Short mmCIF file of C-alpha atoms in Angstrom, two decimals:
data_model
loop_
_atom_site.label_atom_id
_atom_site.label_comp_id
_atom_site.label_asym_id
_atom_site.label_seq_id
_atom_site.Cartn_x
_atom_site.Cartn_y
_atom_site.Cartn_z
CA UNK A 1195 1.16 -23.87 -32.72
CA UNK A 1196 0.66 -26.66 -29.87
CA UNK A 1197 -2.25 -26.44 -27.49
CA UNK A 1198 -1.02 -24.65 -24.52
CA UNK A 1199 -1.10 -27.16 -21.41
CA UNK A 1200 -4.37 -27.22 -19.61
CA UNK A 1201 -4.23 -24.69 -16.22
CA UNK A 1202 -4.47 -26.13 -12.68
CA UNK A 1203 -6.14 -23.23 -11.76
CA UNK A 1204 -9.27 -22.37 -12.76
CA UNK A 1205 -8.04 -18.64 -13.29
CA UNK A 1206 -6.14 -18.21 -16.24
CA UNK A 1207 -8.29 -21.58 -18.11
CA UNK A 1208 -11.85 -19.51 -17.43
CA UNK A 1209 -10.61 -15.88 -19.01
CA UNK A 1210 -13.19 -15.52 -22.00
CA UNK A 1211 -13.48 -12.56 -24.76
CA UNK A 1212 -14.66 -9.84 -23.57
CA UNK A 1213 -18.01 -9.65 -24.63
CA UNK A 1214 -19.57 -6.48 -26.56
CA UNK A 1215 -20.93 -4.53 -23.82
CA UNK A 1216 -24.19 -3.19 -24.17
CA UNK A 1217 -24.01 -0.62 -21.19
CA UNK A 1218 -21.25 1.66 -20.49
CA UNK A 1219 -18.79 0.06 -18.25
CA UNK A 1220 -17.60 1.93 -15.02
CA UNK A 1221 -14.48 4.32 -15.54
CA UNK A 1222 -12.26 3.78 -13.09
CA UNK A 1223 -8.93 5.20 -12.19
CA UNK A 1224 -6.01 3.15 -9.98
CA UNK A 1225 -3.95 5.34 -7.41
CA UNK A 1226 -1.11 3.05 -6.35
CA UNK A 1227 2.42 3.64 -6.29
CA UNK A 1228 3.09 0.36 -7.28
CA UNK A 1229 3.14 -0.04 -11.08
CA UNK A 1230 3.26 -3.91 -10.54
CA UNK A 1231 0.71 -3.69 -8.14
CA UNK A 1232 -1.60 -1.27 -10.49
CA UNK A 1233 -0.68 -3.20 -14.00
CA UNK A 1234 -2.43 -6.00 -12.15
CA UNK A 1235 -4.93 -4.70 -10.61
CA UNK A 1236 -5.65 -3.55 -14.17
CA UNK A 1237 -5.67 -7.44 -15.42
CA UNK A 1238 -8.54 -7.64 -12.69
CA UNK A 1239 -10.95 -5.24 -13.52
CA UNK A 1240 -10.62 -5.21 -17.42
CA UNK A 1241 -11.86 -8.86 -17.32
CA UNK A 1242 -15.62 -9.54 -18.76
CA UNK A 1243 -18.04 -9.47 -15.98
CA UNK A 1244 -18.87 -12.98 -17.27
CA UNK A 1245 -15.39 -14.44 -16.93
CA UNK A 1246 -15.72 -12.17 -12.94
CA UNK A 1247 -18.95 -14.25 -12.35
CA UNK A 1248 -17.31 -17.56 -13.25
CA UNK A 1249 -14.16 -16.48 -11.61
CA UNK A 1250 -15.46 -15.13 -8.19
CA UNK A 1251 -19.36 -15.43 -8.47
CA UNK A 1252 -19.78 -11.95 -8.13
CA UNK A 1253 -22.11 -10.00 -10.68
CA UNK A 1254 -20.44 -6.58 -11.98
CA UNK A 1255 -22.89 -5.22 -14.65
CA UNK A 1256 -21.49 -3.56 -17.30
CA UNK A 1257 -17.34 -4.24 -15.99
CA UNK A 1258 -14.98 -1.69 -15.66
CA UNK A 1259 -12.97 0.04 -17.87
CA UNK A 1260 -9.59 1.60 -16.48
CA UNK A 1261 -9.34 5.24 -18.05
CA UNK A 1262 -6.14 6.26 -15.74
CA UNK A 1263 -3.51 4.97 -13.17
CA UNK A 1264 -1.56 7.09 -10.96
CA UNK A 1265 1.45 6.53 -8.49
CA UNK A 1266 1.27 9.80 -6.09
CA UNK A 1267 -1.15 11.99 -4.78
CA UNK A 1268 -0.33 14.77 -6.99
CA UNK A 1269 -0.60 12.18 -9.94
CA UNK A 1270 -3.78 11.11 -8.94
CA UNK A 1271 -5.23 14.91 -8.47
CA UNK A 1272 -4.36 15.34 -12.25
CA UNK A 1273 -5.74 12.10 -13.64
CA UNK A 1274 -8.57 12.18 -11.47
CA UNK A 1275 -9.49 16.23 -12.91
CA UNK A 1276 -8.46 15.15 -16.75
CA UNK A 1277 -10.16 11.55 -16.44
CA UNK A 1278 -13.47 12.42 -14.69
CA UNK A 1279 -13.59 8.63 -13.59
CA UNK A 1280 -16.81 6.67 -11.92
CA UNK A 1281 -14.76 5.38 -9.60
CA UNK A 1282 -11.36 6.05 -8.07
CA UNK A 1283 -9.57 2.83 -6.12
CA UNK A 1284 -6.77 4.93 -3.92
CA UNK A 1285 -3.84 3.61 -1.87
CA UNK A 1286 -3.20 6.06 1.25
CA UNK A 1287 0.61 5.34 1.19
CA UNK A 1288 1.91 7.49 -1.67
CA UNK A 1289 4.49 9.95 -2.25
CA UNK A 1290 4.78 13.41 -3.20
CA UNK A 1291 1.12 14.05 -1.15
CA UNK A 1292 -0.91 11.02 0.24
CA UNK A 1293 -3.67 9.49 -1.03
CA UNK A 1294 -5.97 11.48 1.74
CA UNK A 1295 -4.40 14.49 0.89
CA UNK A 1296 -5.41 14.57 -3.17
CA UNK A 1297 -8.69 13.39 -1.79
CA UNK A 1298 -8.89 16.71 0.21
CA UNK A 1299 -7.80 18.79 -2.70
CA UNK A 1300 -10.05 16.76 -5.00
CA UNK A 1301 -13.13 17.66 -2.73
CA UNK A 1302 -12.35 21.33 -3.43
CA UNK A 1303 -12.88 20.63 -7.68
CA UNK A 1304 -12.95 17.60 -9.78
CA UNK A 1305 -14.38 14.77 -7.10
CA UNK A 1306 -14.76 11.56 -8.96
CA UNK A 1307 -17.68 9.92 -7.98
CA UNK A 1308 -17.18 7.37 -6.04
CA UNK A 1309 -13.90 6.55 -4.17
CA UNK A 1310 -13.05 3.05 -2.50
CA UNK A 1311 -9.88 3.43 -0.75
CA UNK A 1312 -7.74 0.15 -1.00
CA UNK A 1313 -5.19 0.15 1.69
CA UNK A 1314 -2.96 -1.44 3.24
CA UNK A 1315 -2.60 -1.36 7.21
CA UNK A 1316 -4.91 1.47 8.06
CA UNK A 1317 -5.03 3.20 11.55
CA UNK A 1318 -8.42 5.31 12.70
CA UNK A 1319 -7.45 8.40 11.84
CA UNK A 1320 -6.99 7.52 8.00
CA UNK A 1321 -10.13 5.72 8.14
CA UNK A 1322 -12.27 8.41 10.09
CA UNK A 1323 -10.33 10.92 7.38
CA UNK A 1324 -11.19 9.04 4.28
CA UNK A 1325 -15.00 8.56 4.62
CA UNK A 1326 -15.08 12.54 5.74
CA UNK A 1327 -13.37 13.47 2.87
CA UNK A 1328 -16.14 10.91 0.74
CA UNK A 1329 -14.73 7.90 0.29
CA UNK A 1330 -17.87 5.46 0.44
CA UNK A 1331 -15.72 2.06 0.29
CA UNK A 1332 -12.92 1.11 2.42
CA UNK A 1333 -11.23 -2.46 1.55
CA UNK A 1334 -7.69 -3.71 2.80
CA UNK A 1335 -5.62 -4.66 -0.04
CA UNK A 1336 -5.07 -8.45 1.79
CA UNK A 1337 -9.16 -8.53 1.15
CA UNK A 1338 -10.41 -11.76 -1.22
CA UNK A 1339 -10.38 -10.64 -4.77
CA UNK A 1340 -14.61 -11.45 -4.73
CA UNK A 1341 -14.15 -9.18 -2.06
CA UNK A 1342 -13.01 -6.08 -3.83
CA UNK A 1343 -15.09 -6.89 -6.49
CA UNK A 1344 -18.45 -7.20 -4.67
CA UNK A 1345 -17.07 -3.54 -2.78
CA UNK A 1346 -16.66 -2.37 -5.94
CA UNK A 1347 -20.23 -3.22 -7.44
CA UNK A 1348 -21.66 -1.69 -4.22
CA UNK A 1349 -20.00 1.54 -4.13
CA UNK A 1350 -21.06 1.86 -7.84
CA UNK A 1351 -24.30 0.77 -7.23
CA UNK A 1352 -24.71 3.98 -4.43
CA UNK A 1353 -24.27 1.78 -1.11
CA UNK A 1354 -21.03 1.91 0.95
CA UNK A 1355 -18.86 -1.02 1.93
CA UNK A 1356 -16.51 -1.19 4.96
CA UNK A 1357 -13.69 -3.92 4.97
CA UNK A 1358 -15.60 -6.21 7.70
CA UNK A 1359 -12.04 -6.06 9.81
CA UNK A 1360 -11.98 -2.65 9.82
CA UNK A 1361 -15.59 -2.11 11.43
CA UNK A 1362 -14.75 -2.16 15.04
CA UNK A 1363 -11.68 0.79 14.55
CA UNK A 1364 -14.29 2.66 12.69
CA UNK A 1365 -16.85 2.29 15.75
CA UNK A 1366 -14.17 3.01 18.23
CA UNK A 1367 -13.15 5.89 16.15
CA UNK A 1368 -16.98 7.20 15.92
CA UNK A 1369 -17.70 6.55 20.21
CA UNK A 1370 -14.29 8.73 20.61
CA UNK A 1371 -15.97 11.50 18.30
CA UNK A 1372 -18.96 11.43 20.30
CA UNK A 1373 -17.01 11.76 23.82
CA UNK A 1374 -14.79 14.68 22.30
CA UNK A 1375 -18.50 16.59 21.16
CA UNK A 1376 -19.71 15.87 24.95
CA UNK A 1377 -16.01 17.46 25.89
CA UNK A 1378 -16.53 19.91 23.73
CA UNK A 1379 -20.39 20.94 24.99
CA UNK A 1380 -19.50 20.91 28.44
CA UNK A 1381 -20.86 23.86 29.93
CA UNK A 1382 -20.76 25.10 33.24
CA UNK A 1383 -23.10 24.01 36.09
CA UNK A 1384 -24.13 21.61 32.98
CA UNK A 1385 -26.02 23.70 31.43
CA UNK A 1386 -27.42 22.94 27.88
CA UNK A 1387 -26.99 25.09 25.64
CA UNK A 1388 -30.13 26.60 24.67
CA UNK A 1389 -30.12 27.14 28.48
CA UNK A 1390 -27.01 29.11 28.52
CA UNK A 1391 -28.04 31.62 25.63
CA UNK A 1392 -31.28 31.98 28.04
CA UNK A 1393 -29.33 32.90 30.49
CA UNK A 1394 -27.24 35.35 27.96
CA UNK A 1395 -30.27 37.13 27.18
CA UNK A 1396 -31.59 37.59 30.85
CA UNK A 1397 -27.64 39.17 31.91
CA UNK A 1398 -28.42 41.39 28.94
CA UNK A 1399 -31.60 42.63 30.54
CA UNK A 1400 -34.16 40.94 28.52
CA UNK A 1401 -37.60 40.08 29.96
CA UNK A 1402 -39.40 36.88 29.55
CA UNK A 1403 -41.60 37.66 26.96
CA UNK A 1404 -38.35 39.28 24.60
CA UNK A 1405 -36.13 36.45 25.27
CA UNK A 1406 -39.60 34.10 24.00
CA UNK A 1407 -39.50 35.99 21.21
CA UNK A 1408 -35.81 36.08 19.95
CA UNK A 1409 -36.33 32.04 20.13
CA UNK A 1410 -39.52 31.46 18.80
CA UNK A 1411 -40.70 30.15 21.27
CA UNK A 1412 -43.57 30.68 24.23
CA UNK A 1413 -42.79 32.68 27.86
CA UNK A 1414 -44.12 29.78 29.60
CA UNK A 1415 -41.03 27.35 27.31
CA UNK A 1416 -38.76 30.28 28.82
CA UNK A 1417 -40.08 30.27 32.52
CA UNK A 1418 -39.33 26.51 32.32
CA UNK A 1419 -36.22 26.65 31.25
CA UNK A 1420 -35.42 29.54 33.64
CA UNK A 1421 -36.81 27.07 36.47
CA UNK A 1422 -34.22 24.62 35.49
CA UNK A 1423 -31.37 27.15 35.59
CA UNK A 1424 -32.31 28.26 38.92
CA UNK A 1425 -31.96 25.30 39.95
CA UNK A 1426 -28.70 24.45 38.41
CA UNK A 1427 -26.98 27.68 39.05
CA UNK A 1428 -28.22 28.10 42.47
CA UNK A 1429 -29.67 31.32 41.83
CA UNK A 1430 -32.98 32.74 43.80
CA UNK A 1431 -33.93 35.57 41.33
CA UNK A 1432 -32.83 37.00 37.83
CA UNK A 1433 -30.55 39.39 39.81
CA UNK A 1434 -28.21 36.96 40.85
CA UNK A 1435 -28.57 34.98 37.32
CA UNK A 1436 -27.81 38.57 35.87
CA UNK A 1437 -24.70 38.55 38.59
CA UNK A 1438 -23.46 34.77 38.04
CA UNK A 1439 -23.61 35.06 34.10
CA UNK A 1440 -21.22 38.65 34.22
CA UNK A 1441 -19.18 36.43 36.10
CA UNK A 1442 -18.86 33.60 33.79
CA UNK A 1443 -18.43 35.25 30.82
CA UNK A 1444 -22.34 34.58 29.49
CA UNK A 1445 -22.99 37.46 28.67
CA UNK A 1446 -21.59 38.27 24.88
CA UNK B 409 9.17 -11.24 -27.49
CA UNK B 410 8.53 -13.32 -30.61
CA UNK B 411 9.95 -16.67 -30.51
CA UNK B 412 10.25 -18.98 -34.04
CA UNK B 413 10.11 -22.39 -32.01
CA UNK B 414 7.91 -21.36 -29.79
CA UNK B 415 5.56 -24.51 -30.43
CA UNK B 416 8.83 -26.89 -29.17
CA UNK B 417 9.60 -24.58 -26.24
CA UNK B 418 8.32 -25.66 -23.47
CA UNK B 419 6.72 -22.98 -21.29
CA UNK B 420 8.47 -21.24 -18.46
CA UNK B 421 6.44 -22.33 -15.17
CA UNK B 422 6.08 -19.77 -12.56
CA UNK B 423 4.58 -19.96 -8.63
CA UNK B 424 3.56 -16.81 -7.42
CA UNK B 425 3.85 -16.20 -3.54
CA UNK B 426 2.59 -13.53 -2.10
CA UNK B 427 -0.20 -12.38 0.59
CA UNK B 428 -2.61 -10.45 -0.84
CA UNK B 429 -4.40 -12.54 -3.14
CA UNK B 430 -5.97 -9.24 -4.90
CA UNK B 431 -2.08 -9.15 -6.38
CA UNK B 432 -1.47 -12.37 -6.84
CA UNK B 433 -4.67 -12.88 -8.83
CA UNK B 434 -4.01 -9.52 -10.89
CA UNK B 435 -0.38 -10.62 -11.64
CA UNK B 436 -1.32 -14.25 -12.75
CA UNK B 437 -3.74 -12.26 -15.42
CA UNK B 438 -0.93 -10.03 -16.20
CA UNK B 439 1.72 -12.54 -16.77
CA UNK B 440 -0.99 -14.71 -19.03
CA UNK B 441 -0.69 -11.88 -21.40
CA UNK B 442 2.97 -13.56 -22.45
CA UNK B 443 1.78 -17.47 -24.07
CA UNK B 444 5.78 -18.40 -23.07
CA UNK B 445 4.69 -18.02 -19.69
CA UNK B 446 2.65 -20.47 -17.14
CA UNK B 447 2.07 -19.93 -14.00
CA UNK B 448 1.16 -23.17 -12.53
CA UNK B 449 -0.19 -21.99 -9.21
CA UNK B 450 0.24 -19.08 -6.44
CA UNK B 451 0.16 -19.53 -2.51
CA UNK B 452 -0.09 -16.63 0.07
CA UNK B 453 3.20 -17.93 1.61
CA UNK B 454 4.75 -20.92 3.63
CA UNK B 455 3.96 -23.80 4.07
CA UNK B 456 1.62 -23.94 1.21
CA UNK B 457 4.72 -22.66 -0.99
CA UNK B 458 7.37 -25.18 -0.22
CA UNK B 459 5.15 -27.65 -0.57
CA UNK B 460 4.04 -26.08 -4.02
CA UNK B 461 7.44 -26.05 -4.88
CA UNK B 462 8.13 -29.67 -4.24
CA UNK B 463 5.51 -30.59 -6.20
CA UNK B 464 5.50 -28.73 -9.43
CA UNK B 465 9.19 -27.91 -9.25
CA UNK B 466 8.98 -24.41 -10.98
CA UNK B 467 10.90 -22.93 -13.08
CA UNK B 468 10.64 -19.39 -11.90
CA UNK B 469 9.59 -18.62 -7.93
CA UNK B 470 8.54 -14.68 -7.94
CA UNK B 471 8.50 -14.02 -4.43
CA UNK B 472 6.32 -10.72 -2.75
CA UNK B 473 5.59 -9.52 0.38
CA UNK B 474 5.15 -12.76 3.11
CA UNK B 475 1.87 -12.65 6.00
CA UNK B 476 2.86 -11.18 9.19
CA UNK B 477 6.06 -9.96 7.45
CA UNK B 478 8.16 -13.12 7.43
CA UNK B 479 11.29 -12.46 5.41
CA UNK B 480 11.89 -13.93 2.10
CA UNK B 481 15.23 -14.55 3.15
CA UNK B 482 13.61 -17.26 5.50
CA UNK B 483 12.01 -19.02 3.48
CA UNK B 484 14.49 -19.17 0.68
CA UNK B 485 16.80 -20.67 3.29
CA UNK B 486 14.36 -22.96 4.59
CA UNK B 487 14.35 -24.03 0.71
CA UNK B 488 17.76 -24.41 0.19
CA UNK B 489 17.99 -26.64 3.21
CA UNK B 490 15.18 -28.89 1.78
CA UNK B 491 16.74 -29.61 -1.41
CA UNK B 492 14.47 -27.15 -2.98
CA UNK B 493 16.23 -24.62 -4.60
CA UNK B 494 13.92 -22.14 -7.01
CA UNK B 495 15.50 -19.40 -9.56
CA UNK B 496 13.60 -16.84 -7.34
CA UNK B 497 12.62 -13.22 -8.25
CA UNK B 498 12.36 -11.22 -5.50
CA UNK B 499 9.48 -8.47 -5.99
CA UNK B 500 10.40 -5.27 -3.18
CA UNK B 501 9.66 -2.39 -2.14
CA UNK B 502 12.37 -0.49 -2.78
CA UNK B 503 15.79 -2.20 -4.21
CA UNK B 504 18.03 -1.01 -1.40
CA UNK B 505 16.33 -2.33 1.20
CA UNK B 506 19.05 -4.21 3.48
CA UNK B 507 17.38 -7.85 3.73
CA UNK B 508 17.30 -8.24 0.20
CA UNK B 509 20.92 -9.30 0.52
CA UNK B 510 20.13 -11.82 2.42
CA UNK B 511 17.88 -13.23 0.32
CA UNK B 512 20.41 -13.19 -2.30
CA UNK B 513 22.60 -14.58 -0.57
CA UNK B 514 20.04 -17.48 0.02
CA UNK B 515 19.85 -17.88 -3.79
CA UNK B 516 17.52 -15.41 -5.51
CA UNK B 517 18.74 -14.51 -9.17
CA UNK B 518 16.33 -11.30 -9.47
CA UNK B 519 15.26 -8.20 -7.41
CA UNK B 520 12.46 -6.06 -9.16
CA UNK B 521 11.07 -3.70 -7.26
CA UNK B 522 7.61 -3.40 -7.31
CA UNK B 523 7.27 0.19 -9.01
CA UNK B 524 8.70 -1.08 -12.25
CA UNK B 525 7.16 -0.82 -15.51
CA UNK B 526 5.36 -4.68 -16.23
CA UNK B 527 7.83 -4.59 -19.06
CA UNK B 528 10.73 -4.63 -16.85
CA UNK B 529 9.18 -7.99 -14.71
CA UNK B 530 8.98 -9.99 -17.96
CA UNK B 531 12.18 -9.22 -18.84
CA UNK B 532 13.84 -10.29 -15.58
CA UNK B 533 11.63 -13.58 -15.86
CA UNK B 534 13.70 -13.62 -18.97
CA UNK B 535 17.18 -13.12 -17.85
CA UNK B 536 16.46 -15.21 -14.64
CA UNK B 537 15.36 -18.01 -16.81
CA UNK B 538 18.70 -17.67 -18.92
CA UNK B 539 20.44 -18.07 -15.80
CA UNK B 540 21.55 -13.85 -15.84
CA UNK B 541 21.07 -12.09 -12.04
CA UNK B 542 18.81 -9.18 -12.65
CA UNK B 543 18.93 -6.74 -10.35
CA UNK B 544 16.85 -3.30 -10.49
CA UNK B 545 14.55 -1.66 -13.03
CA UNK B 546 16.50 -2.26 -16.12
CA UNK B 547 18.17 -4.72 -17.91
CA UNK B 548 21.05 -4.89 -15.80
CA UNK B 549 24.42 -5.86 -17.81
CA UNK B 550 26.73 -4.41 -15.46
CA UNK B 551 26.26 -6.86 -12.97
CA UNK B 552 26.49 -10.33 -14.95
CA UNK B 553 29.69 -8.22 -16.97
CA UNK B 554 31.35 -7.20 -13.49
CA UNK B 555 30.78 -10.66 -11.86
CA UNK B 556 32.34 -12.08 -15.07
CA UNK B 557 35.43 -9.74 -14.79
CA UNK B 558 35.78 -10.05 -11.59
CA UNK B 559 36.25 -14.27 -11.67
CA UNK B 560 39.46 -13.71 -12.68
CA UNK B 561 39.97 -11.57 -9.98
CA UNK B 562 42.24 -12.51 -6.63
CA UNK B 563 39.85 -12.87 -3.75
CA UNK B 564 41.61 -9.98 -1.66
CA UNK B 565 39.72 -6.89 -1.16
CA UNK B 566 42.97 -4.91 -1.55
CA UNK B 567 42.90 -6.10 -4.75
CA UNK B 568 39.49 -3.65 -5.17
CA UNK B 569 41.81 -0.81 -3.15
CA UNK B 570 39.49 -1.37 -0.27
CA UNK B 571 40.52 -0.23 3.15
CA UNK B 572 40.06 -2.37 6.32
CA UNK B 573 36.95 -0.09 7.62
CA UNK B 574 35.82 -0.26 3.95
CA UNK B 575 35.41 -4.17 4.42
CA UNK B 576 33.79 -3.51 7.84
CA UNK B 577 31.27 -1.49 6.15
CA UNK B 578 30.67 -3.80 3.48
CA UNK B 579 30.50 -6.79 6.05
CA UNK B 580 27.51 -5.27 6.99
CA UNK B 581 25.91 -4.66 4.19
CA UNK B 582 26.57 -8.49 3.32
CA UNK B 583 24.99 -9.25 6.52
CA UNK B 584 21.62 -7.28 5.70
CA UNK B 585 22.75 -4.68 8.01
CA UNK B 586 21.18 -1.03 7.63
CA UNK B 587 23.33 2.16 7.38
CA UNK B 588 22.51 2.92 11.24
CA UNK B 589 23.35 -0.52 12.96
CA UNK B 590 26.88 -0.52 10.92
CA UNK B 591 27.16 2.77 12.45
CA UNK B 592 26.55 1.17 15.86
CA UNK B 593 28.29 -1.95 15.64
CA UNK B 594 31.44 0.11 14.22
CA UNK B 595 30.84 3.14 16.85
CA UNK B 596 30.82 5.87 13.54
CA UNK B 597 28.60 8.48 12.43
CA UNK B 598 25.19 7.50 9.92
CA UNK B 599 26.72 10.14 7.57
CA UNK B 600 30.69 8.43 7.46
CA UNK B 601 28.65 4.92 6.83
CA UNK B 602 27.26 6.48 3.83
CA UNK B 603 30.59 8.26 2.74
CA UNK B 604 32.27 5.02 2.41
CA UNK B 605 29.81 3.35 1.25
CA UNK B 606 30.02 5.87 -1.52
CA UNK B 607 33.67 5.37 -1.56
CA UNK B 608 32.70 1.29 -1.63
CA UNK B 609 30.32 2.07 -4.80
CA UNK B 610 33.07 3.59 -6.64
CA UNK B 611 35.94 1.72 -6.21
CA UNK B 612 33.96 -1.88 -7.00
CA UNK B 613 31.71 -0.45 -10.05
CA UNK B 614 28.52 -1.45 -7.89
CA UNK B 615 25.51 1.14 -7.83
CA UNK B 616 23.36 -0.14 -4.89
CA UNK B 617 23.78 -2.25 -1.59
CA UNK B 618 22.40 -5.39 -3.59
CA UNK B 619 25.31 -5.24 -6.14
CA UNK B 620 27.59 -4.70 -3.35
CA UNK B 621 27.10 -7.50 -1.71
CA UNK B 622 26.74 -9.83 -4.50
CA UNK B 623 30.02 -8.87 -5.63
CA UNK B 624 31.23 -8.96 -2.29
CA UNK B 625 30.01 -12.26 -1.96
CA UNK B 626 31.13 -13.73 -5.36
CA UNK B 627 34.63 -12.44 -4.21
CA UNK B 628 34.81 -13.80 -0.74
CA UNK B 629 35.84 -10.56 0.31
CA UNK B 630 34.71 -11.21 3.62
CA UNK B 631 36.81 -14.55 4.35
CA UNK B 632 39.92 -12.90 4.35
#
């Protein structure tokens, strides 16, 4: 047989034997509904981790071994439970149950260990969705292949790895969280909370040195507190905190 | 797959062009698995493509998803128009999708969509290389059979039994139209666009939009 013509590329020319591995590679599983997309995706990650570091300069241990693929969410629930993979690279867009969706139903049994969703377009909710539900890696498929790669080797490696243009939706996403918990706490005349079961306890009939007691805490912590609520209520005397909590419903 | 000469065959050169490199990369790996095949580079899309093209002149031009969703279409035009043409295959999302007509129409040979088996993509390189359309998920003889047959054809759509809002219907699918903007532009129903199109499928021997309009096209159904 004739030599094959030389490569421009670098890529296909620097693809080496895999060498015997001496630690147990990474087992992942692909969730794509693309079978182009996921047959090379596989090409990617079955390469040695020296051709990887030649290839992309990235170091990747022991290299991956890909132990399933699946093209829906349902798919992926049953690969994921009969694979028990290392790592699990998910698309979001899939049919017959997204890829957040057998991520929810994974959480309740067979979670593989680490999951790096890799997306394409991704709005905040996904995101916000995907790293509650566990995913520690987040990478957009239109990421650099050293990219995915070095994501890859991080999530393994215990760390977690945010696509770099997906930071600022994730911060957004976390300051609206934060202004929907102060929505959420708002109590009235701005009372904290601690304050309001203080004030609970006193429309109950408790004294002082009960209402100390049911917190753990000392009369005088409770005589400050009270101080404050006085002043934020308006009230001159427990009788009229007694009257204003009835009122508002403190009282439980 | 075997192939006795294969040491006087030349290989079949291939430019991928798509925009996520994470595919293109994966793909290049996965089409190395076939020695017949070499793909001589890859570009994310214009106008590192034409110029790629020009170049290396490629045999085969498989042709993904294009940054900031510029249609293939486009850019096989823009080809054409350059003195450039490529045996392109097409690589979709899903084969009905209306602008893949266009495309064809612009002078790619394949559409495989992009949840085929790998199998199915090397096959296509083959039939597209052998100068055979492939269109779909697998090997596709009704189409190359049915353009053949239909050659000999007369180029009048009642010929095919068509009716006149039959070849308003399948105007529009030449066009790239969707099922909805026919509907529009012809003041119907969604649903009666897809009952003749049904009809349509039927009376020609196509099953999808893209044979449709390849046949339609071949037949110069719509210069009458």
């Amino acid at each position: 047989m004739a030599p094959q013509p030389m490569e421009h590329s670098s890529l296909t020319a620097a693809v080496a034997p895999c060498p015997l591995r001496t630690t147990a590679a990474a087992r992942v599983v692909i969730a794509d509904d693309e079978r182009i997309f996921r047959a090379s995706l596989r090409r990617l990650l079955e390469l040695s981790s020296s051709t990887v570091s030649a290839m992309f300069g990235v170091e990747i241990g022991s290299g991956f071994d890909v132990v399933g693929e699946a093209g829906s969410g349902q798919e992926t629930v049953e690969v994921v439970q009969s694979t028990h993979p290392d790592l699990m690279l998910l698309d979001v867009c899939m049919p017959r149950r997204s890829g957040l969706e057998a991520l929810r139903e994974l959480q309740r049994c067979d979670q593989p260990r680490h999951t790096i969703i890799l997306s394409g377009a991704l709005d905040a909710e996904q995101l916000v969705t995907a790293i509650q539900l566990g995913a520690r890696g987040v990478v957009r498929k239109d990421a650099p292949t050293e990219l995915l790669f070095a994501a890859i080797t991080s999530v393994i490696a215990g760390a977690s790895w945010v696509d770099q243009r997906l930071t600022s939706d994730l911060l957004d996403a976390v300051r609206g969280l934060g202004q929907l918990r102060h929505a959420a706490s708002a109590l009235p005349f701005g009372l904290t909370r601690r304050e309001t079961e203080v004030v609970a306890l006193v429309g109950a009939g408790c004294n002082n040195r009960e209402i100390a007691q049911r917190f753990a805490v000392t009369e005088e912590t409770i005589k400050h507190h009270l101080t404050r609520i006085f002043d934020k209520v308006g009230a001159a005397n427990r009788v009229e905190l007694a009257l204003v909590a009835a009122r508002h419903g403190f009282v439980n | 797959m075997a192939c006795v000469d294969r040491a006087s065959t030349p290989p079949v050169t291939i430019l991928i062009v798509d925009e996520l490199q994470i595919f293109r990369d994966g793909l290049r790996l996965l089409l190395a698995s076939d020695t017949r095949l070499q793909v001589v580079a890859d570009a994310a899309g214009e106008p590192a493509a034409t110029a790629l093209v020009r170049d290396l002149r490629p045999d085969i031009l498989l042709l993904g998803s294009l940054p900031s969703a510029a249609e293939p279409a486009d850019m096989l035009r823009r080809l054409a128009a350059a003195g450039l043409p490529v045996r392109t295959i097409l690589l979709v999302k899903s084969i009905n999708a209306p602008e893949i007509v266009a495309a064809l129409r612009f002078g790619a040979c394949g559409v495989v969509p992009k949840d085929a088996h790998a199998a199915t993509l090397f096959e296509s390189i083959d039939a597209v290389t052998a100068g055979v359309y492939w269109i779909g998920e697998r090997v596709n003889s009704d189409l190359p059979a049915m353009i053949r047959r239909l050659e000999h054809a007369r180029n009048d759509a009642v010929r095919f039994g068509l009716t006149r809002r039959e070849v308003d219907v399948v105007r529009g699918v030449v066009t790239g139209e969707s099922n909805h903007q026919i509907a529009v532009r012809l003041g119907i129903s969604d649903n009666t666009v897809k009952r003749h199109l049904v009809n349509v499928f039927n009376k020609v021997g196509a099953s999808n939009r893209v044979e449709l309009a390849l046949f339609a096209v071949h037949h110069r159904l719509m210069d009458e």
